[in-house]
Tab-separated table of C-alpha atoms and ligand atoms in Angstrom:
chain	number	residue	atom	x	y	z
A	198	MET	CA	0.096	0.194	-0.248
A	199	ALA	CA	3.049	2.669	0.407
A	200	TYR	CA	4.304	1.888	-2.469
A	201	VAL	CA	1.046	2.434	-4.517
A	202	LEU	CA	0.358	5.615	-2.202
A	203	GLN	CA	4.886	6.825	-2.983
A	204	ILE	CA	3.981	6.435	-7.022
A	205	THR	CA	0.723	8.055	-6.933
A	206	LEU	CA	2.807	11.044	-4.862
A	207	VAL	CA	5.603	10.929	-7.144
A	208	LEU	CA	3.784	11.057	-10.374
A	209	CYS	CA	1.092	13.503	-9.186
A	210	TRP	CA	4.176	15.951	-7.977
A	211	SER	CA	5.944	15.709	-11.105
A	212	LEU	CA	2.951	16.356	-13.304
A	213	ALA	CA	1.883	19.520	-11.299
A	214	ALA	CA	5.547	21.038	-11.154
A	215	ALA	CA	5.531	20.496	-15.642
A	216	PHE	CA	2.191	21.950	-15.564
A	217	ALA	CA	3.114	24.675	-13.220
A	218	ALA	CA	5.982	26.103	-14.690
A	219	PRO	CA	6.367	29.514	-15.075
A	220	ASP	CA	6.116	31.025	-18.454
A	221	ASP	CA	9.182	33.900	-18.189
A	222	GLY	CA	11.835	32.333	-20.848
A	223	SER	CA	13.834	31.152	-17.714
A	224	GLN	CA	14.822	27.244	-17.602
A	225	SER	CA	11.298	26.903	-16.637
A	226	VAL	CA	10.471	23.263	-15.589
A	227	THR	CA	11.647	22.486	-12.325
A	228	ASN	CA	11.721	18.959	-12.765
A	229	ILE	CA	13.545	16.522	-10.767
A	230	PHE	CA	13.606	14.225	-13.930
A	231	ALA	CA	15.390	16.602	-16.442
A	232	PRO	CA	18.905	17.031	-14.422
A	233	LEU	CA	21.539	19.111	-15.341
A	234	SER	CA	23.915	19.072	-12.895
A	235	THR	CA	26.118	16.106	-11.581
A	236	PRO	CA	24.428	15.505	-7.855
A	237	ALA	CA	20.813	15.903	-9.730
A	238	GLU	CA	21.466	13.364	-12.204
A	239	ALA	CA	23.255	10.547	-9.839
A	240	ILE	CA	19.509	11.578	-7.927
A	241	ASN	CA	17.832	11.178	-10.687
A	242	GLU	CA	19.415	7.595	-11.555
A	243	ILE	CA	18.349	6.050	-8.137
A	244	SER	CA	15.070	7.868	-8.313
A	245	LEU	CA	14.262	6.025	-11.450
A	246	LEU	CA	15.626	2.821	-10.299
A	247	VAL	CA	13.326	3.143	-7.190
A	248	LEU	CA	10.449	3.785	-9.308
A	249	LEU	CA	11.429	1.178	-11.811
A	250	ILE	CA	11.266	-1.368	-8.636
A	251	CYS	CA	8.047	-0.032	-6.904
A	252	ALA	CA	6.338	-0.067	-10.413
A	253	GLY	CA	6.813	-3.962	-10.675
A	254	ILE	CA	5.808	-4.709	-7.088
A	255	PHE	CA	2.672	-2.921	-8.039
A	256	LEU	CA	2.182	-4.673	-10.968
A	257	VAL	CA	2.404	-7.925	-9.418
A	258	VAL	CA	0.433	-6.845	-6.156
A	259	GLY	CA	-2.428	-5.647	-8.235
A	260	GLY	CA	-2.110	-8.154	-10.907
A	261	LEU	CA	-2.471	-11.020	-8.440
A	262	LEU	CA	-5.585	-9.104	-6.753
A	263	ALA	CA	-7.431	-8.384	-9.783
A	264	TYR	CA	-7.193	-12.360	-10.819
A	265	THR	CA	-8.337	-13.489	-7.092
A	266	ILE	CA	-11.207	-11.070	-6.978
A	267	ILE	CA	-12.398	-12.044	-10.482
A	268	ARG	CA	-11.369	-15.784	-10.820
A	269	PHE	CA	-13.138	-16.364	-7.397
A	270	ARG	CA	-15.791	-13.981	-7.130
A	271	ARG	CA	-18.911	-15.327	-6.104
A	272	ARG	CA	-20.760	-17.159	-8.340
A	273	PRO	CA	-24.865	-18.034	-8.361
A	274	ALA	CA	-24.023	-22.150	-8.386
A	275	ASP	CA	-22.128	-21.847	-5.133
A	276	SER	CA	-23.043	-23.844	-2.023
A	277	GLY	CA	-22.340	-21.223	0.169
A	278	ARG	CA	-19.733	-23.745	2.058
A	279	GLU	CA	-16.633	-21.860	3.182
A	280	PRO	CA	-14.163	-23.538	1.522
A	281	PRO	CA	-11.548	-25.547	3.257
A	282	GLN	CA	-8.782	-22.930	5.137
A	283	VAL	CA	-5.528	-23.646	5.149
A	284	TYR	CA	-3.163	-22.237	7.441
A	285	GLY	CA	0.796	-21.890	7.186
A	286	SER	CA	2.947	-22.261	4.483
A	287	SER	CA	6.118	-22.360	5.340
A	288	GLN	CA	7.478	-21.930	1.113
A	289	ILE	CA	4.857	-18.649	0.854
A	290	GLU	CA	5.744	-17.460	3.877
A	291	LEU	CA	9.844	-17.484	3.436
A	292	ALA	CA	9.109	-16.008	-0.198
A	293	TRP	CA	7.375	-13.224	1.200
A	294	THR	CA	9.992	-12.387	3.511
A	295	VAL	CA	13.281	-13.126	1.613
A	296	VAL	CA	12.334	-11.402	-1.433
A	297	PRO	CA	11.526	-7.607	0.229
A	298	ILE	CA	14.562	-8.091	2.095
A	299	LEU	CA	16.938	-8.784	-0.988
A	300	ILE	CA	14.811	-5.881	-2.725
A	301	VAL	CA	15.316	-3.550	0.033
A	302	PHE	CA	19.243	-4.924	0.586
A	303	VAL	CA	19.743	-3.792	-3.240
A	304	LEU	CA	18.272	-0.565	-2.545
A	305	ILE	CA	20.083	0.049	0.736
A	306	LEU	CA	23.603	-0.740	-1.639
A	307	VAL	CA	22.880	1.857	-4.548
A	308	THR	CA	21.414	4.533	-2.026
A	309	ALA	CA	24.495	4.329	0.098
A	310	ARG	CA	26.500	4.782	-3.251
A	311	THR	CA	25.349	7.468	-3.995
A	312	ILE	CA	24.975	9.318	-0.756
A	313	TYR	CA	28.738	8.542	-0.882
A	314	ASP	CA	29.273	9.788	-4.420
A	315	VAL	CA	27.276	12.938	-3.892
A	316	GLN	CA	28.472	13.964	-0.323
A	317	GLY	CA	32.086	12.237	-0.304
A	318	ALA	CA	33.292	14.264	-3.579
A	319	ALA	CA	36.370	16.714	-2.825
A	320	PRO	CA	36.004	20.465	-4.135
A	321	PRO	CA	38.992	20.490	-6.738
A	322	ALA	CA	41.182	23.549	-6.738
A	323	ASP	CA	39.355	25.987	-8.755
A	324	ALA	CA	35.844	25.541	-7.362
A	325	LEU	CA	33.817	28.214	-6.696
A	326	ASN	CA	33.054	28.563	-3.282
A	327	VAL	CA	29.712	30.572	-1.933
A	328	THR	CA	28.160	31.032	1.470
A	329	VAL	CA	24.229	30.887	1.519
A	330	VAL	CA	22.430	32.253	4.382
A	331	GLY	CA	18.447	31.435	5.240
A	332	HIS	CA	16.773	34.179	6.418
A	333	GLN	CA	13.111	34.926	6.961
A	334	TRP	CA	12.198	35.174	3.770
A	335	TRP	CA	15.212	35.419	1.391
A	336	TRP	CA	18.708	34.102	0.990
A	337	GLU	CA	21.836	35.882	1.418
A	338	ILE	CA	24.606	34.921	-1.056
A	339	ARG	CA	28.325	35.930	-0.493
A	340	TYR	CA	31.273	35.009	-2.080
A	341	PRO	CA	33.691	34.991	0.270
A	342	GLU	CA	37.123	34.897	-2.061
A	343	LEU	CA	35.139	37.476	-3.994
A	344	GLY	CA	34.548	40.020	-1.797
A	345	ILE	CA	30.791	40.118	-3.345
A	346	VAL	CA	27.666	39.616	-1.433
A	347	THR	CA	24.145	39.435	-3.465
A	348	ALA	CA	20.517	38.127	-2.656
A	349	ASN	CA	18.178	35.489	-3.876
A	350	GLU	CA	20.367	34.876	-7.095
A	351	LEU	CA	23.124	32.845	-7.423
A	352	HIS	CA	25.567	33.519	-9.877
A	353	VAL	CA	27.682	30.797	-11.388
A	354	SER	CA	30.068	29.277	-14.168
A	355	VAL	CA	29.101	26.279	-16.347
A	356	SER	CA	31.103	23.462	-15.835
A	357	GLU	CA	31.841	21.867	-18.817
A	358	SER	CA	34.022	18.780	-19.043
A	359	SER	CA	37.358	20.519	-20.621
A	360	ARG	CA	36.866	22.859	-17.479
A	361	PRO	CA	35.079	21.547	-14.668
A	362	ARG	CA	33.969	24.243	-12.062
A	363	PRO	CA	31.493	23.025	-9.536
A	364	THR	CA	30.437	25.465	-7.058
A	365	PHE	CA	30.771	24.206	-3.301
A	366	LEU	CA	27.979	26.007	-0.983
A	367	LYS	CA	27.994	26.118	2.937
A	368	LEU	CA	24.502	26.548	3.985
A	369	GLU	CA	24.025	28.435	6.653
A	370	SER	CA	20.682	30.335	8.752
A	371	ALA	CA	20.312	33.373	10.297
A	372	ASP	CA	17.006	32.416	12.476
A	373	VAL	CA	14.762	29.156	11.695
A	374	ALA	CA	15.243	26.453	9.496
A	375	HIS	CA	15.339	26.598	5.555
A	376	SER	CA	15.607	24.564	2.469
A	377	PHE	CA	18.084	25.260	-0.285
A	378	TRP	CA	16.191	23.167	-3.755
A	379	VAL	CA	17.104	23.823	-7.481
A	380	PRO	CA	15.505	20.541	-8.386
A	381	GLN	CA	17.391	20.505	-11.594
A	382	LEU	CA	20.665	21.182	-9.648
A	383	ALA	CA	21.104	18.752	-6.720
A	384	GLY	CA	19.202	17.319	-3.712
A	385	LYS	CA	17.461	19.538	-0.971
A	386	THR	CA	19.561	20.505	1.927
A	387	ASP	CA	18.393	22.327	4.720
A	388	LEU	CA	19.832	25.509	6.077
A	389	ILE	CA	20.134	24.865	9.923
A	390	PRO	CA	20.754	27.636	12.964
A	391	ASN	CA	24.206	27.235	14.511
A	392	ARG	CA	25.490	24.813	11.655
A	393	THR	CA	26.745	24.793	8.875
A	394	ASN	CA	25.951	22.218	6.150
A	395	ARG	CA	27.537	21.863	2.644
A	396	MET	CA	25.912	20.564	-0.965
A	397	TRP	CA	27.347	21.229	-4.144
A	398	ILE	CA	26.539	22.012	-7.583
A	399	GLU	CA	27.742	21.625	-11.192
A	400	PRO	CA	25.418	22.675	-13.769
A	401	LYS	CA	26.405	21.527	-17.122
A	402	GLN	CA	24.051	24.087	-19.098
A	403	PRO	CA	23.940	27.348	-18.997
A	404	GLY	CA	20.829	29.370	-17.764
A	405	THR	CA	18.531	30.528	-14.867
A	406	TYR	CA	17.353	27.449	-12.864
A	407	LEU	CA	14.841	28.007	-10.845
A	408	GLY	CA	14.237	26.854	-7.332
A	409	ASN	CA	12.767	27.612	-3.601
A	410	CYS	CA	12.988	27.292	-0.136
A	411	ALA	CA	11.908	23.636	1.143
A	412	GLU	CA	11.190	23.480	4.446
A	413	TYR	CA	8.550	25.527	6.142
A	414	CYS	CA	10.004	29.068	7.664
A	415	GLY	CA	6.724	30.947	8.708
A	416	THR	CA	4.136	33.010	6.727
A	417	GLN	CA	6.325	33.615	3.218
A	418	HIS	CA	7.916	30.213	2.814
A	419	ALA	CA	6.321	30.234	-0.472
A	420	HIS	CA	8.120	33.480	-1.312
A	421	MET	CA	11.797	32.118	-0.551
A	422	LEU	CA	12.369	31.585	-4.287
A	423	LEU	CA	15.678	30.810	-5.778
A	424	ARG	CA	17.235	31.610	-8.832
A	425	VAL	CA	20.565	30.147	-9.597
A	426	ILE	CA	22.108	31.937	-12.948
A	427	VAL	CA	24.382	29.707	-14.734
A	428	HIS	CA	27.162	31.979	-16.891
A	429	PRO	CA	28.644	30.221	-20.459
A	430	PRO	CA	32.526	30.536	-20.101
A	431	GLY	CA	33.885	34.133	-19.260
A	432	GLU	CA	30.406	35.719	-18.767
A	433	PHE	CA	30.824	35.191	-15.194
A	434	GLU	CA	34.076	36.958	-14.783
A	435	GLN	CA	32.164	39.837	-16.010
A	436	TRP	CA	29.147	39.367	-13.521
A	437	VAL	CA	32.004	39.056	-10.822
A	438	ALA	CA	33.919	42.257	-12.474
A	439	ALA	CA	30.637	44.585	-12.406
A	440	GLN	CA	29.587	43.361	-8.826
A	441	ARG	CA	32.536	44.615	-7.575
A	442	GLN	CA	32.379	47.922	-8.803
A	443	PRO	CA	31.828	50.221	-6.099
A	444	PRO	CA	28.001	51.703	-6.372
A	445	VAL	CA	27.653	54.475	-9.230
A	446	GLU	CA	27.345	57.775	-7.510
A	447	ASP	CA	24.475	59.590	-10.334
A	448	PRO	CA	24.371	63.300	-9.812
A	449	GLN	CA	20.670	62.873	-10.227
A	450	ALA	CA	20.034	60.538	-7.515
A	451	ARG	CA	22.020	62.757	-4.789
A	452	VAL	CA	18.985	64.279	-2.810
A	453	GLY	CA	17.752	60.757	-3.089
A	454	ARG	CA	20.871	59.463	-1.145
A	455	GLU	CA	20.318	61.667	1.069
A	456	VAL	CA	16.918	61.201	1.666
A	457	PHE	CA	17.909	57.485	1.985
A	458	PHE	CA	20.493	58.139	4.747
A	459	SER	CA	18.487	60.072	6.392
A	460	THR	CA	15.624	57.299	7.395
A	461	SER	CA	16.196	53.867	8.933
A	462	CYS	CA	16.879	51.803	6.167
A	463	VAL	CA	20.588	52.026	6.513
A	464	ASN	CA	20.521	49.929	9.904
A	465	CYS	CA	18.932	47.399	7.752
A	466	HIS	CA	21.145	46.964	4.779
A	467	THR	CA	24.547	47.670	2.991
A	468	ILE	CA	25.414	49.951	0.096
A	469	ASN	CA	29.406	49.308	-0.086
A	470	GLY	CA	31.418	52.456	0.067
A	471	THR	CA	28.700	54.026	2.349
A	472	PRO	CA	27.569	54.526	6.009
A	473	ALA	CA	25.254	51.771	5.055
A	474	ARG	CA	26.421	48.854	6.856
A	475	GLY	CA	22.933	46.881	8.281
A	476	THR	CA	23.214	43.199	8.077
A	477	PHE	CA	19.694	42.257	8.699
A	478	GLY	CA	18.350	42.811	5.347
A	479	PRO	CA	19.787	42.544	1.901
A	480	ASP	CA	23.102	43.973	0.327
A	481	LEU	CA	21.987	47.031	-2.021
A	482	THR	CA	24.774	47.860	-3.586
A	483	HIS	CA	23.899	46.236	-7.190
A	484	LEU	CA	20.205	46.271	-5.953
A	485	MET	CA	19.136	47.089	-9.609
A	486	SER	CA	20.937	43.794	-11.394
A	487	ARG	CA	18.528	41.041	-10.026
A	488	ASP	CA	16.234	40.681	-11.674
A	489	THR	CA	13.277	39.825	-9.154
A	490	LEU	CA	12.789	41.723	-5.789
A	491	ALA	CA	11.683	40.690	-2.105
A	492	SER	CA	13.365	36.791	-2.926
A	493	GLY	CA	11.668	36.330	-6.307
A	494	THR	CA	8.070	38.036	-5.171
A	495	ALA	CA	7.940	40.406	-8.243
A	496	PRO	CA	9.873	41.455	-10.784
A	497	ASN	CA	12.706	44.181	-10.322
A	498	THR	CA	10.896	47.085	-11.825
A	499	PRO	CA	10.872	50.841	-11.003
A	500	ASP	CA	7.063	50.208	-10.332
A	501	THR	CA	7.541	47.287	-8.380
A	502	LEU	CA	9.724	48.808	-6.082
A	503	ARG	CA	8.258	51.820	-5.438
A	504	ALA	CA	5.419	49.584	-4.267
A	505	TRP	CA	7.355	47.157	-2.369
A	506	ILE	CA	8.947	50.140	-0.513
A	507	ARG	CA	5.965	52.422	-0.157
A	508	ASP	CA	4.569	49.250	1.948
A	509	PRO	CA	6.375	45.880	1.838
A	510	GLN	CA	3.612	44.333	4.223
A	511	THR	CA	1.200	44.620	0.801
A	512	LEU	CA	3.223	42.830	-1.829
A	513	LYS	CA	4.602	40.564	0.825
A	514	GLU	CA	2.571	40.323	3.981
A	515	GLY	CA	4.560	39.295	7.211
A	516	SER	CA	7.989	40.845	5.635
A	517	LEU	CA	10.186	41.727	7.809
A	518	MET	CA	10.966	45.365	5.707
A	519	PRO	CA	8.715	47.595	7.711
A	520	ASN	CA	6.068	50.186	6.158
A	521	MET	CA	8.786	53.773	6.791
A	522	GLN	CA	5.582	56.086	6.227
A	523	LEU	CA	7.123	57.902	3.594
A	524	THR	CA	5.576	60.810	2.188
A	525	ASP	CA	5.451	60.319	-1.972
A	526	ALA	CA	8.133	63.120	-2.693
A	527	GLU	CA	10.445	60.912	-0.466
A	528	LEU	CA	9.311	58.122	-1.817
A	529	GLY	CA	10.096	58.960	-4.851
A	530	HIS	CA	13.490	60.448	-4.002
A	531	ILE	CA	14.364	56.912	-2.443
A	532	VAL	CA	13.572	54.915	-5.764
A	533	THR	CA	15.204	57.697	-7.951
A	534	TYR	CA	18.533	56.501	-6.265
A	535	LEU	CA	17.636	52.797	-5.380
A	536	LEU	CA	17.538	52.745	-9.271
A	537	SER	CA	21.410	54.027	-9.741
A	538	LEU	CA	22.246	50.839	-7.491
A	539	LYS	CA	23.423	49.181	-10.960
B	701	CUA	CU1	12.689	29.531	4.265
B	701	CUA	CU2	10.601	28.113	4.167
């Protein structure tokens, strides 16, 4: 029965995932059966094997059940007497004990091998190291060796057979348990307070891969979306160079800058090279280089940015960013300044 439920659930889930694909031109189908990264491929292989074995068991059990129901159904000519009762058959009991033990044993062995292959992989010398910190409800993304801090969008380089470039992730949490999950790239790994978990990805095709937090972490768990942007060779270095630039000083945004620094925005956000050094909210140094706002809640456009700052609670109820009660003029200036942070 458990097998039947398992198969049905997995099939329903993958169908739902295929149909719920967002239509924004990105790598849209977040489907575990379409892996594009080494750990995800290993997991896909083993899940196909498990599904195959479970489907075999389902067919045998379901087939025997259907045969028995039809072959031994009640017929008008039945005498109404009970059939002979048979108790105990060592052969049958032995068969239904030994066969499942063997099946489980095979599954344990292949699972252990896959876990060992994925978790035991040592980072090569030129692996990219990234620290991901889960927050309610966004992702802090740090590149300690490159001096880059960003949010919600993890940029990595594609890994080619001629030049493998896996990305090794250190996963931490600033508050409650979260889970990092990009189905096409790797399995889920939890981000747990006061603990560092590790995982790695090795995307083999450039593109944007969608993921989400996979551990219920409060009101806006569903709006804790992730994007992994996989760059073709060379392009990742350009992104790194752009992110390492100091923030642009646009003279047109001077007033906005002053208004921004007179509010308590600076207590929660960092903008490199300025007095804004808060770490509670996302780093804004290159805010406008990101595709989405509020961890994938909305596209990052001037209109949504304005709506978000006017009242974060309308766009993302429960968000820890407060409504700053800005006047229309202040709001306009701050948006102008933020739009200059490319
Ligand atoms: Cu973070 Cu769910």
